[in-house]
mmCIF file of C-alpha atoms in Angstrom:
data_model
loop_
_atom_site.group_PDB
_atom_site.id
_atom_site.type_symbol
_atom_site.label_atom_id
_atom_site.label_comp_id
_atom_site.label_asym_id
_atom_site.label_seq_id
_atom_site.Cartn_x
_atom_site.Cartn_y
_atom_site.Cartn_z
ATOM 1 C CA UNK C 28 183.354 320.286 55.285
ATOM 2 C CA UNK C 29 181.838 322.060 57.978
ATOM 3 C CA UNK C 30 180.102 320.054 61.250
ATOM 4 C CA UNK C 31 179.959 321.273 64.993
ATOM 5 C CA UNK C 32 180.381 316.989 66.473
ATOM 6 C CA UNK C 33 183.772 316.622 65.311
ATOM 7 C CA UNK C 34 186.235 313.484 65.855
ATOM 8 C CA UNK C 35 186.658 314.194 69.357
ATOM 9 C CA UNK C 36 186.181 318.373 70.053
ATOM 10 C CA UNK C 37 182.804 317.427 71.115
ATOM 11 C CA UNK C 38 181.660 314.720 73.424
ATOM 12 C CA UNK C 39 180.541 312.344 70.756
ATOM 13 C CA UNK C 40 183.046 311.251 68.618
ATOM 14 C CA UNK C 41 181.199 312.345 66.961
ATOM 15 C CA UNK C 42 180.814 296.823 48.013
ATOM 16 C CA UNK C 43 182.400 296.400 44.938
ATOM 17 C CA UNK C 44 180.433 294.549 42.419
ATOM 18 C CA UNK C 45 182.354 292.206 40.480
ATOM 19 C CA UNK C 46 180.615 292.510 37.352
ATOM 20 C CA UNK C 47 182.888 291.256 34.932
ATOM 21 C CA UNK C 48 183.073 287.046 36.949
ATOM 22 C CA UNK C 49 179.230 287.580 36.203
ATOM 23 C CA UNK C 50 178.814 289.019 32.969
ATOM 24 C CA UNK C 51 181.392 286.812 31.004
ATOM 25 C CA UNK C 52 180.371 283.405 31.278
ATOM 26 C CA UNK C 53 176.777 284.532 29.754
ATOM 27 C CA UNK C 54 178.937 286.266 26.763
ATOM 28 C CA UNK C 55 180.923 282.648 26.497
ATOM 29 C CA UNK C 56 177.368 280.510 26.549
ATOM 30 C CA UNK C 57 175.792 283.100 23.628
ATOM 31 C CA UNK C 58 178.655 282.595 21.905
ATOM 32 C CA UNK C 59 178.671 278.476 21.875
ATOM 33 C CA UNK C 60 174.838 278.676 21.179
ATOM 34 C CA UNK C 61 173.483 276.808 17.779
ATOM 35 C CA UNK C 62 172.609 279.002 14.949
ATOM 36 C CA UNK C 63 168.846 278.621 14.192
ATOM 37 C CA UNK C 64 167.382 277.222 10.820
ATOM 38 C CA UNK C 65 164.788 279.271 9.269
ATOM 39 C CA UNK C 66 162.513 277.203 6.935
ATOM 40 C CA UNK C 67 162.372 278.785 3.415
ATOM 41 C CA UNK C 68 159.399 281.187 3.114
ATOM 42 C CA UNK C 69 159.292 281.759 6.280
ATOM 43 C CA UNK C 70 160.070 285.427 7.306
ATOM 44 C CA UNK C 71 161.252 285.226 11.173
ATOM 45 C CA UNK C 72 159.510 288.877 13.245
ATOM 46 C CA UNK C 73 162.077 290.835 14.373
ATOM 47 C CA UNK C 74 163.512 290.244 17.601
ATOM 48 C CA UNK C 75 162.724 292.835 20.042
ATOM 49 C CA UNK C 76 165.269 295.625 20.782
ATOM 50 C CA UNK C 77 165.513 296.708 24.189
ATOM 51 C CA UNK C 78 167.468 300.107 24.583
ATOM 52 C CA UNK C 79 170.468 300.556 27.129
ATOM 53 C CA UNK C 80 169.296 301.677 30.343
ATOM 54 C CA UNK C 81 169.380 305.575 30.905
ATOM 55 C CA UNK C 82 172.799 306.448 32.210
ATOM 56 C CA UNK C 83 172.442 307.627 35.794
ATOM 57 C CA UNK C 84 173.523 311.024 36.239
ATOM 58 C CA UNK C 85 174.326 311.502 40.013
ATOM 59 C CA UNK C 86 174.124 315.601 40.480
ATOM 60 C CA UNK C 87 177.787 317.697 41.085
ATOM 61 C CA UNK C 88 176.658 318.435 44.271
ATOM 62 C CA UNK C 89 176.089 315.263 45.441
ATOM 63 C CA UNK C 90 179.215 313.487 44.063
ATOM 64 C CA UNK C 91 181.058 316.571 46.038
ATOM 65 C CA UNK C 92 179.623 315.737 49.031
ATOM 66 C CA UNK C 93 179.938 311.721 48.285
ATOM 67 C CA UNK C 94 184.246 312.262 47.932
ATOM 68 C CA UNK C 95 184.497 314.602 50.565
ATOM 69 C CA UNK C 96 182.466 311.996 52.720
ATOM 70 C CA UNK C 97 184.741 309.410 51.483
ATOM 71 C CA UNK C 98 187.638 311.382 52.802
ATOM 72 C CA UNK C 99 186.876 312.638 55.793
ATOM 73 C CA UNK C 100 185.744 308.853 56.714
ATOM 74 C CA UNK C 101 189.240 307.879 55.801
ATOM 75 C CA UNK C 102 190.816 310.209 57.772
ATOM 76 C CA UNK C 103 188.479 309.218 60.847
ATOM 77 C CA UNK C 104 189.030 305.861 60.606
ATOM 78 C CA UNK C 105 193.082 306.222 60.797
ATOM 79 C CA UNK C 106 192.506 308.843 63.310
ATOM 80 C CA UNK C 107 191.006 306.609 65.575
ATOM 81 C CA UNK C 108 193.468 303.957 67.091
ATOM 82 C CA UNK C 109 195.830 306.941 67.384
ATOM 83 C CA UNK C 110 193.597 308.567 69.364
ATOM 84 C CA UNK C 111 192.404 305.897 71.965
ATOM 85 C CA UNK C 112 195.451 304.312 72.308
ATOM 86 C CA UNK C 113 197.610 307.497 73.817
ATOM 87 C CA UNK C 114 195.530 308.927 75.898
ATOM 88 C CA UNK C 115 198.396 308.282 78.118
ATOM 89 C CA UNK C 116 201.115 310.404 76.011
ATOM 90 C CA UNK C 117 198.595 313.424 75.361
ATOM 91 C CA UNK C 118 198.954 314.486 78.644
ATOM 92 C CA UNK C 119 196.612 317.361 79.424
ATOM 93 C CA UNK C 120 194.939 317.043 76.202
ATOM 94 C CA UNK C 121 192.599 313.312 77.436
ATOM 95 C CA UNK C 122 189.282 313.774 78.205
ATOM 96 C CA UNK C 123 185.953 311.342 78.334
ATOM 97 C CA UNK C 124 184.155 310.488 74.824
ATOM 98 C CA UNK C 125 181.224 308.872 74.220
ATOM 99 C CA UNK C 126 182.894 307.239 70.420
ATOM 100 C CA UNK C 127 180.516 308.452 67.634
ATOM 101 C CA UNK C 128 179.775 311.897 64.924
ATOM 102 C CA UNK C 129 176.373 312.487 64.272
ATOM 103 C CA UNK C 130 175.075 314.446 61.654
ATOM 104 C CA UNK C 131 171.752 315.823 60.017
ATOM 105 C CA UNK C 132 171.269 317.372 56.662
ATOM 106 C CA UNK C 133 172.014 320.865 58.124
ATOM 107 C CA UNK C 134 175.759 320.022 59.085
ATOM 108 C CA UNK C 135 176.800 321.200 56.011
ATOM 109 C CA UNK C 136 176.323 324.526 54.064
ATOM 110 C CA UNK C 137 172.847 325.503 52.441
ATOM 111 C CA UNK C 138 174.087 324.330 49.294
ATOM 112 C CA UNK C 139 174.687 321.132 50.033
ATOM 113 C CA UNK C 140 171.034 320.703 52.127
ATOM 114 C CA UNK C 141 169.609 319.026 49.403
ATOM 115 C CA UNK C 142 172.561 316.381 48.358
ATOM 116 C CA UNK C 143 172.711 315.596 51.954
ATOM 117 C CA UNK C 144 168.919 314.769 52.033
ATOM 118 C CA UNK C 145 169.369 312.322 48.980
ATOM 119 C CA UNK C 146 172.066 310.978 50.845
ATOM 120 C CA UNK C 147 169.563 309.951 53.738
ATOM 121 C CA UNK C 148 170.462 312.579 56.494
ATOM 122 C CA UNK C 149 167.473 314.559 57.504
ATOM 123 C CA UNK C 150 166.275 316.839 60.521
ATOM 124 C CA UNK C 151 167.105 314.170 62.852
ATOM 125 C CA UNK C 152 170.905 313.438 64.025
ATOM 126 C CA UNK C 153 172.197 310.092 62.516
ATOM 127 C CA UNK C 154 175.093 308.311 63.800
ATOM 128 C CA UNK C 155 177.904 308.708 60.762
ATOM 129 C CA UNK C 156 180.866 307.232 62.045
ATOM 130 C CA UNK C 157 181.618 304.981 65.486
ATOM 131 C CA UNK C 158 185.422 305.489 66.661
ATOM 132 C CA UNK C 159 186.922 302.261 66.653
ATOM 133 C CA UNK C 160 187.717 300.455 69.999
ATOM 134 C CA UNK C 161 185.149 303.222 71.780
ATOM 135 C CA UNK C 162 182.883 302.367 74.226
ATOM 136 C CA UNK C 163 180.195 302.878 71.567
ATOM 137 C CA UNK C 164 181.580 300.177 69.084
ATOM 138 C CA UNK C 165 181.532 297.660 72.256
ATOM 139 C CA UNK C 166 177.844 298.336 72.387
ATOM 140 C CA UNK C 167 177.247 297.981 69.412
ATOM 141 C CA UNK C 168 176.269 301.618 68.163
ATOM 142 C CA UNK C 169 176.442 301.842 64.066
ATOM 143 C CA UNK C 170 176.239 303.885 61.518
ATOM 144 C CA UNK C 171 172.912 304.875 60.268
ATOM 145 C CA UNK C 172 171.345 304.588 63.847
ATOM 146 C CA UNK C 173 169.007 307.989 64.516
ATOM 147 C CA UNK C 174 169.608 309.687 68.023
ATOM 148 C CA UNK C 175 166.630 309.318 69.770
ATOM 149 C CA UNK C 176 167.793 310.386 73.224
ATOM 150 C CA UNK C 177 170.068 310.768 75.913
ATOM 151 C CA UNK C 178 169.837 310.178 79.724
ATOM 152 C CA UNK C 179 166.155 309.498 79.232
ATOM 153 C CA UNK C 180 166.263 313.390 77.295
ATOM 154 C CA UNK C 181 164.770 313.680 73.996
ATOM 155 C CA UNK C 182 167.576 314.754 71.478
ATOM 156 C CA UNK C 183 166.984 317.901 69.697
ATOM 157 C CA UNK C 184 166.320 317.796 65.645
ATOM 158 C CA UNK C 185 166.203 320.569 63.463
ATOM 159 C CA UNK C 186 168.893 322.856 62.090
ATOM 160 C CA UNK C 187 170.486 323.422 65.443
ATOM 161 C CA UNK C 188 170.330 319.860 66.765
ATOM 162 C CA UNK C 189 173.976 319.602 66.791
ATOM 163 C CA UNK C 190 175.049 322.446 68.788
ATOM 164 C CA UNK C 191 172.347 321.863 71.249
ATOM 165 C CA UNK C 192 172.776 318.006 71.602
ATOM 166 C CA UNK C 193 176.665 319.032 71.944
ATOM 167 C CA UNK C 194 175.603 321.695 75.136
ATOM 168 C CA UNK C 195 173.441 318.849 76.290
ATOM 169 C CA UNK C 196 176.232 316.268 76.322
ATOM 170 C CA UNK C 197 178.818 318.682 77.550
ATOM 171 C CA UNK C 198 177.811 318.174 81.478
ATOM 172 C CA UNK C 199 177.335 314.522 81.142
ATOM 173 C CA UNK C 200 180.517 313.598 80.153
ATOM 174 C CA UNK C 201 181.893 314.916 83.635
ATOM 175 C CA UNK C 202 182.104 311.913 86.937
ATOM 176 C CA UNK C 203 180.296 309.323 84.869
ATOM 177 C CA UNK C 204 181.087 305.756 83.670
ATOM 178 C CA UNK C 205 178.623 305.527 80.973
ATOM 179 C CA UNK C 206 175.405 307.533 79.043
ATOM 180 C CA UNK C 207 172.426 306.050 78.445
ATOM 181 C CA UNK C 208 171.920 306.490 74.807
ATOM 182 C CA UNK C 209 168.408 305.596 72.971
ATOM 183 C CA UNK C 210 168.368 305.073 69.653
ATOM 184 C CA UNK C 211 165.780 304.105 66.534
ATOM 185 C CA UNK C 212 167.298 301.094 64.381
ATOM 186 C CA UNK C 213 164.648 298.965 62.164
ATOM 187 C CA UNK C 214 161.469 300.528 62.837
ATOM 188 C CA UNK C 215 162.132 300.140 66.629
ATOM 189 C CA UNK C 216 164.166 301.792 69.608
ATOM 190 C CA UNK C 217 166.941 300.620 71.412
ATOM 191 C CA UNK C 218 168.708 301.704 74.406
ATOM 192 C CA UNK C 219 172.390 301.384 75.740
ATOM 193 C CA UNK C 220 174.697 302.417 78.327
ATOM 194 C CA UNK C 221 177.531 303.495 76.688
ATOM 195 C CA UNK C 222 180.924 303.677 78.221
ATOM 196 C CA UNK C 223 183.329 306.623 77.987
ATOM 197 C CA UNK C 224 186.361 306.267 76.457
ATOM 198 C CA UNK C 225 189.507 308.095 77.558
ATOM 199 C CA UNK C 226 190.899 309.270 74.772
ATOM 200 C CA UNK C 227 193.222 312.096 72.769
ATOM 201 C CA UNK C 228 190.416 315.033 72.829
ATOM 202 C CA UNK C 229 191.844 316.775 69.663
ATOM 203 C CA UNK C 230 189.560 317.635 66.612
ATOM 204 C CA UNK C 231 190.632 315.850 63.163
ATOM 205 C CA UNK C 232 189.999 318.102 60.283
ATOM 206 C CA UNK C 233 189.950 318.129 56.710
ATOM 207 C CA UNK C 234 191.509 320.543 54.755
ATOM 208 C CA UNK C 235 189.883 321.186 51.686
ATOM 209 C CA UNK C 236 192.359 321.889 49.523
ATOM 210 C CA UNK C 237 194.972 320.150 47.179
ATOM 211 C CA UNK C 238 198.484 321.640 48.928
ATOM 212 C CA UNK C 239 200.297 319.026 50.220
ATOM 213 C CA UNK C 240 199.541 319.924 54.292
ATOM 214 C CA UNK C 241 199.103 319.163 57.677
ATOM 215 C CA UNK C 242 198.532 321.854 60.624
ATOM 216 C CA UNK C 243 198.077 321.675 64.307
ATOM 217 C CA UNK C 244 196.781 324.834 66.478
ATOM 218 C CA UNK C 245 196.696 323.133 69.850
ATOM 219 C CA UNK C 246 193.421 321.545 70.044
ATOM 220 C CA UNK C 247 192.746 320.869 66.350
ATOM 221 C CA UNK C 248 194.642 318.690 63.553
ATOM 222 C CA UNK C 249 193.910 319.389 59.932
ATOM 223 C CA UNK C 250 195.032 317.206 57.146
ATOM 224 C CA UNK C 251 194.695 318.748 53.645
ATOM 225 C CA UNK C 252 193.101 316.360 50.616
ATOM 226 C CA UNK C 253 196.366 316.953 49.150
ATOM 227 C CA UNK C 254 198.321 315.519 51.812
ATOM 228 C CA UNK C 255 196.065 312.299 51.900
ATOM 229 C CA UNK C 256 196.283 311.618 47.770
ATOM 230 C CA UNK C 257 200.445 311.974 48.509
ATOM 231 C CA UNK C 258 200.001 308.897 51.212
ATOM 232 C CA UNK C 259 200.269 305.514 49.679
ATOM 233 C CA UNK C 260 198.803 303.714 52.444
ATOM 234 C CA UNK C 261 197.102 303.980 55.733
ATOM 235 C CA UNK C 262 200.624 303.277 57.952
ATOM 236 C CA UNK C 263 202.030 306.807 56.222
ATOM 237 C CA UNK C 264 198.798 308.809 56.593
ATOM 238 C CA UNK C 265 199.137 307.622 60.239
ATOM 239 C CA UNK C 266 202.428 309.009 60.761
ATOM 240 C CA UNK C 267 200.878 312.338 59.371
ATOM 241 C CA UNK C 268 198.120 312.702 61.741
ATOM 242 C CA UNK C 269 200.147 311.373 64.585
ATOM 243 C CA UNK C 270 202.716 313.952 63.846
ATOM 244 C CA UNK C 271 200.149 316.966 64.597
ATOM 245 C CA UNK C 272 198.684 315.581 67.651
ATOM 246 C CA UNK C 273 202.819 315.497 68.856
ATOM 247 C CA UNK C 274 202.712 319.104 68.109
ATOM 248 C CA UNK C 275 199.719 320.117 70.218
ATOM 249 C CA UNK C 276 200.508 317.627 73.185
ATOM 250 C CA UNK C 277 203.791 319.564 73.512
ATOM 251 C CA UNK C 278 202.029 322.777 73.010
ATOM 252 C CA UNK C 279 204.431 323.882 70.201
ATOM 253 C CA UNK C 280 201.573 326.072 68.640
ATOM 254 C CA UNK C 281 201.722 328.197 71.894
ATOM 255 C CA UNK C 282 205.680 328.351 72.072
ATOM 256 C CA UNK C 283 206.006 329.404 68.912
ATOM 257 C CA UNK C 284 203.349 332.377 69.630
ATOM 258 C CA UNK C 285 201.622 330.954 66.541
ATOM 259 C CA UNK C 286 198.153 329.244 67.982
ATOM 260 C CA UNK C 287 196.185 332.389 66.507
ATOM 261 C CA UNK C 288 197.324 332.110 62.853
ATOM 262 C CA UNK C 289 197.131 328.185 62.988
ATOM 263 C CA UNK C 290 193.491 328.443 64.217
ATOM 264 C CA UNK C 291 192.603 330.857 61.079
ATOM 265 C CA UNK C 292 194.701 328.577 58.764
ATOM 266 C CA UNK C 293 192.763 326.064 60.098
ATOM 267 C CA UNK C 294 189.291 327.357 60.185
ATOM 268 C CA UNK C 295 189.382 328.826 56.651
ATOM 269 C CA UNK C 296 190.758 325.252 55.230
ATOM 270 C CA UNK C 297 187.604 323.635 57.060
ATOM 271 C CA UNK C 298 185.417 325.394 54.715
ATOM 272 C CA UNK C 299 184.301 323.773 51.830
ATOM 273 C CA UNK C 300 184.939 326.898 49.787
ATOM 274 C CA UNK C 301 188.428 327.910 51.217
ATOM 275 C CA UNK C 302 189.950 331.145 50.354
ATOM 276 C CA UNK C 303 192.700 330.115 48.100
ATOM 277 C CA UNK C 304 194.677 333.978 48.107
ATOM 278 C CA UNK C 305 196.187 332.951 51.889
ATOM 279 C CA UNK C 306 197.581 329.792 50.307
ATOM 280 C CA UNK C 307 200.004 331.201 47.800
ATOM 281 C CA UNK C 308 202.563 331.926 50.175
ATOM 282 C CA UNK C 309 203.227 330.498 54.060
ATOM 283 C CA UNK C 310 200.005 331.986 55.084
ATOM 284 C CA UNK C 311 202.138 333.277 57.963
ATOM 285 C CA UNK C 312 202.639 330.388 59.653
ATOM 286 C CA UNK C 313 206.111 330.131 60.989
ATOM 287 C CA UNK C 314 208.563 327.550 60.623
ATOM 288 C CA UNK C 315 209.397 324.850 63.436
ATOM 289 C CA UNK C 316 212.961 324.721 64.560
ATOM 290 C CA UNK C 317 214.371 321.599 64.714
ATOM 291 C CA UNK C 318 214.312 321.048 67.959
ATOM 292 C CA UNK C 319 210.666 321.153 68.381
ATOM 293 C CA UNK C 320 209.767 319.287 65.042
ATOM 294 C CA UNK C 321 212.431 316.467 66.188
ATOM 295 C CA UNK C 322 211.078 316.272 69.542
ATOM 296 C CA UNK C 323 207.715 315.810 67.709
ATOM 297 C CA UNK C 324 208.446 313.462 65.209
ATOM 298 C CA UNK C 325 210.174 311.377 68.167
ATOM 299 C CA UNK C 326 206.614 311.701 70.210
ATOM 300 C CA UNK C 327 204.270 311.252 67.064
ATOM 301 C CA UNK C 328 206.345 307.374 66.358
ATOM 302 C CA UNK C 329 205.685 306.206 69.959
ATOM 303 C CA UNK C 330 201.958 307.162 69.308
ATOM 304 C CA UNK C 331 201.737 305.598 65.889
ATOM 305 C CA UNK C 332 203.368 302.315 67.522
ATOM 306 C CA UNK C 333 200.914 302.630 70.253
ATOM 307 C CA UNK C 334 197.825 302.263 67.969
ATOM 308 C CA UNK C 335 199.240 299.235 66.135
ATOM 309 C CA UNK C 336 200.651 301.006 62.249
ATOM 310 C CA UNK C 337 203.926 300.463 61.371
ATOM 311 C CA UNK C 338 206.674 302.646 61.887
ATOM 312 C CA UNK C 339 209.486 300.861 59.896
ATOM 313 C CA UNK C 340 209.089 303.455 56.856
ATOM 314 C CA UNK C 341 208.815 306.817 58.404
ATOM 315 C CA UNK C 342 212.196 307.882 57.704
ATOM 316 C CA UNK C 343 211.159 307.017 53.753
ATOM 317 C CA UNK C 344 208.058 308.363 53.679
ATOM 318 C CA UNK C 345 209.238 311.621 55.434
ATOM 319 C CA UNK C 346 212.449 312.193 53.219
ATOM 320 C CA UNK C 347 209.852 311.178 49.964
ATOM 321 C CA UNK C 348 207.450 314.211 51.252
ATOM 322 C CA UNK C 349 210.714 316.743 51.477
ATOM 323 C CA UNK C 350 211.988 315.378 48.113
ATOM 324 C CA UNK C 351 208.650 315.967 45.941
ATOM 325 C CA UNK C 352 207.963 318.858 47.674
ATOM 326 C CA UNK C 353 210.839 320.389 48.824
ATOM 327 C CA UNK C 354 211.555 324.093 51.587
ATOM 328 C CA UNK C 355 211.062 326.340 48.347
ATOM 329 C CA UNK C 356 206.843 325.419 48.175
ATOM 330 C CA UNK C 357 206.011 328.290 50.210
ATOM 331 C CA UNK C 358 202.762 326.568 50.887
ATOM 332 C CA UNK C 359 203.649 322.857 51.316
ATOM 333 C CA UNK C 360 204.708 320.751 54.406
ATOM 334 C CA UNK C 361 208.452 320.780 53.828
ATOM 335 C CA UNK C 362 208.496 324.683 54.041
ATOM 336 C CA UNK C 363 207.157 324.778 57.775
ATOM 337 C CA UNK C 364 209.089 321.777 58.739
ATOM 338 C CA UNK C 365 212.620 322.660 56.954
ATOM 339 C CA UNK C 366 215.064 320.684 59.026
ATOM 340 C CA UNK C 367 214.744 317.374 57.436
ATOM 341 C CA UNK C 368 218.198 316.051 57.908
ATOM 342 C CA UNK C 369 217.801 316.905 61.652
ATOM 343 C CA UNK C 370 214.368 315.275 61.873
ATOM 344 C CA UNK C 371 215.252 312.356 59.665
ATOM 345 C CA UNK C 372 218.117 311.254 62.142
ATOM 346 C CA UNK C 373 215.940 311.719 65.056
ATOM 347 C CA UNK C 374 212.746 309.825 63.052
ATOM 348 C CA UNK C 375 216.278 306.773 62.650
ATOM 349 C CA UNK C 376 217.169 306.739 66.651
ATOM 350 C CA UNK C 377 213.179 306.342 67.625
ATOM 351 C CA UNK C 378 212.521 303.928 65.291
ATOM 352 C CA UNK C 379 215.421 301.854 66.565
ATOM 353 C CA UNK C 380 214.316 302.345 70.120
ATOM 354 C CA UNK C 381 210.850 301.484 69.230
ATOM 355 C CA UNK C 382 211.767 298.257 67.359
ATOM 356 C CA UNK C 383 213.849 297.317 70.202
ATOM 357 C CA UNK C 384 211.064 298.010 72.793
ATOM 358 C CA UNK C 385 208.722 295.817 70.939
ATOM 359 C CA UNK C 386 210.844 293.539 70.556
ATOM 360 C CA UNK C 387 211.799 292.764 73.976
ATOM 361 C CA UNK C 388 208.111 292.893 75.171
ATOM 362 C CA UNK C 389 208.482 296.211 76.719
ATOM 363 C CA UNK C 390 206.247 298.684 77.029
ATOM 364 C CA UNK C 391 206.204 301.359 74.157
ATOM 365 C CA UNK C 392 206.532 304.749 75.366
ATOM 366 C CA UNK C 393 209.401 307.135 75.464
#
């Protein structure tokens, strides 16, 4: 899905109804009711009929946009502990964030304009997401909340209001503490200094396609749809993510000579219409020795730790991903990360060290 005020790139982070408890004890009571005497010659009108309600047909495009939504706010709200709690091991890679995405009805392609305007977005950028533990959660920014303006500086609207708000907030983000943000909530405006949060400045993409992927080009991470269906549970898709950012805080993309093709991996997968012919085969991305991916997997535990999932399975969810989809799926995970006996022992020893870290109190980093 495309958008310009990503997770972190840019310097905003950017109810079930339980109809059957209600239904069923009306079927139970028309059921027990008396049955109704009807004196003789006495013809009883017909009771009326009222017809089902009209099905609702929600349009393709919108129930696209609605999953991929879904998604990408899954993947956001993982993200997020993993990226404010290590600024510390992302070492060059930290920078100031304000903690929310904002969107309008332009931040995605001309075809999806008008599902994104019944979805409520319009010209005007809406708050769609608030990073967990940000400064902006502490003051109470939500979603839904329409960006009024910054520093006392109307925001822009329109087509290009994200690009422009993101050149506005660019300078800002520089020697300060805090923004003053305004914002329109219930008919009214509200304004709040927000404070920045230091935090792991790397983009967190969606890939919008069905392999079974994750990539890393040095400032971005991309997680495929695929890859999130194969996670059972937030703790694994964790490990995932966290796994990436290891790659690009130790600047493997670069060492390997590979940041180019990673970034066009990456930024045809963003698209909501990717060009499926470069994912039959490796897409030229090279393999990781083992060296690097162990030294990443060893990095990407400490962070999961660090933001408060579990790392007890990761050696079981790791050796599950290189069983179902083993070296020989040209375009699946296993296949750029081949050494899994290496990386599995190595995934064993930092577990152990972690486990023994935490539970002696220390502090949990490498």
């Amino acid at each position: 899905m495309e958008k310009i005020m990503r997770l972190t790139n840019a310097p905003a982070w950017h109810g079930f109804k339980r109809y059957a408890a209600v239904t069923l004890p009306l079927v139970l009571l028309a059921a027990c009711s008396t049955t109704e005497t009807i004196p003789p010659g006495i013809v009883k009108p017909a009771t009326p009929v009222t017809p089902p309600p009209a099905a609702v047909v929600v349009p393709p495009q919108q129930a696209e946009l609605k999953s991929l939504i879904a998604l990408q706010d899954r993947l956001y709200d993982v993200a997020a502990p993993l990226l404010v709690n290590n600024a510390l091991l992302c070492r060059n890679n930290a920078r100031n964030l304000l903690g929310f995405t904002a969107k309008t009805k332009y931040s995605f392609t001309a075809e999806f304009i008008a599902a994104a305007s019944s979805l409520g977005l319009t010209d005007q950028l809406q708050i769609t997401g608030v990073l967990a533990g940000s400064g902006a959660a502490k003051v109470g920014l939500q979603r839904g909340d329409l960006l009024v303006a910054i520093q006392d500086k109307p925001v822009p609207v329109g087509a290009d209001a994200e690009r422009q708000t993101a050149l506005m907030l660019g300078p800002l983000v520089n020697g300060r503490n805090n923004i003053k943000v305004t914002v329109a909530r219930n008919g009214g405006n509200q304004t709040m200094n927000v404070p920045l949060t230091r935090a792991c400045a790397f983009g967190i993409e969606l890939g919008n396609t069905d392999n079974v992927i994750s990539y890393a080009d040095g400032r971005r991470v991309l997680v495929s749809a695929g890859m999130m269906k194969f996670t059972q549970n937030d703790d694994e898709l964790a490990l995932v993510i966290a796994k990436e950012m290891a790659h690009n805080s130790l600047t493997h993309a670069s060492r390997q000579r590979n940041t180019a093709t990673m970034t066009g991996v990456i930024d045809n997968l963003i698209r909501l219409r990717p060009d499926t012919t470069s994912l039959s085969g490796a897409a030229g991305v090279k393999p990781y020795p083992q060296q690097l991916d162990g030294a990443a997997d060893k990095l990407s535990l400490y962070m999961v730790a660090r933001a408060g999932y579990k790392v007890d399975n990761a050696a079981a969810f790791w050796q599950r991903l290189a069983t179902q989809y083993p070296a020989t799926v040209l375009n699946g995970y296993t296949a750029i990360h081949p050494a899994t006996d290496y990386r599995i022992s190595a995934i064993q020893q930092a577990v152990a060290d972690i486990q023994a870290k935490q539970a002696s109190g220390a502090v949990i980093q490498p």
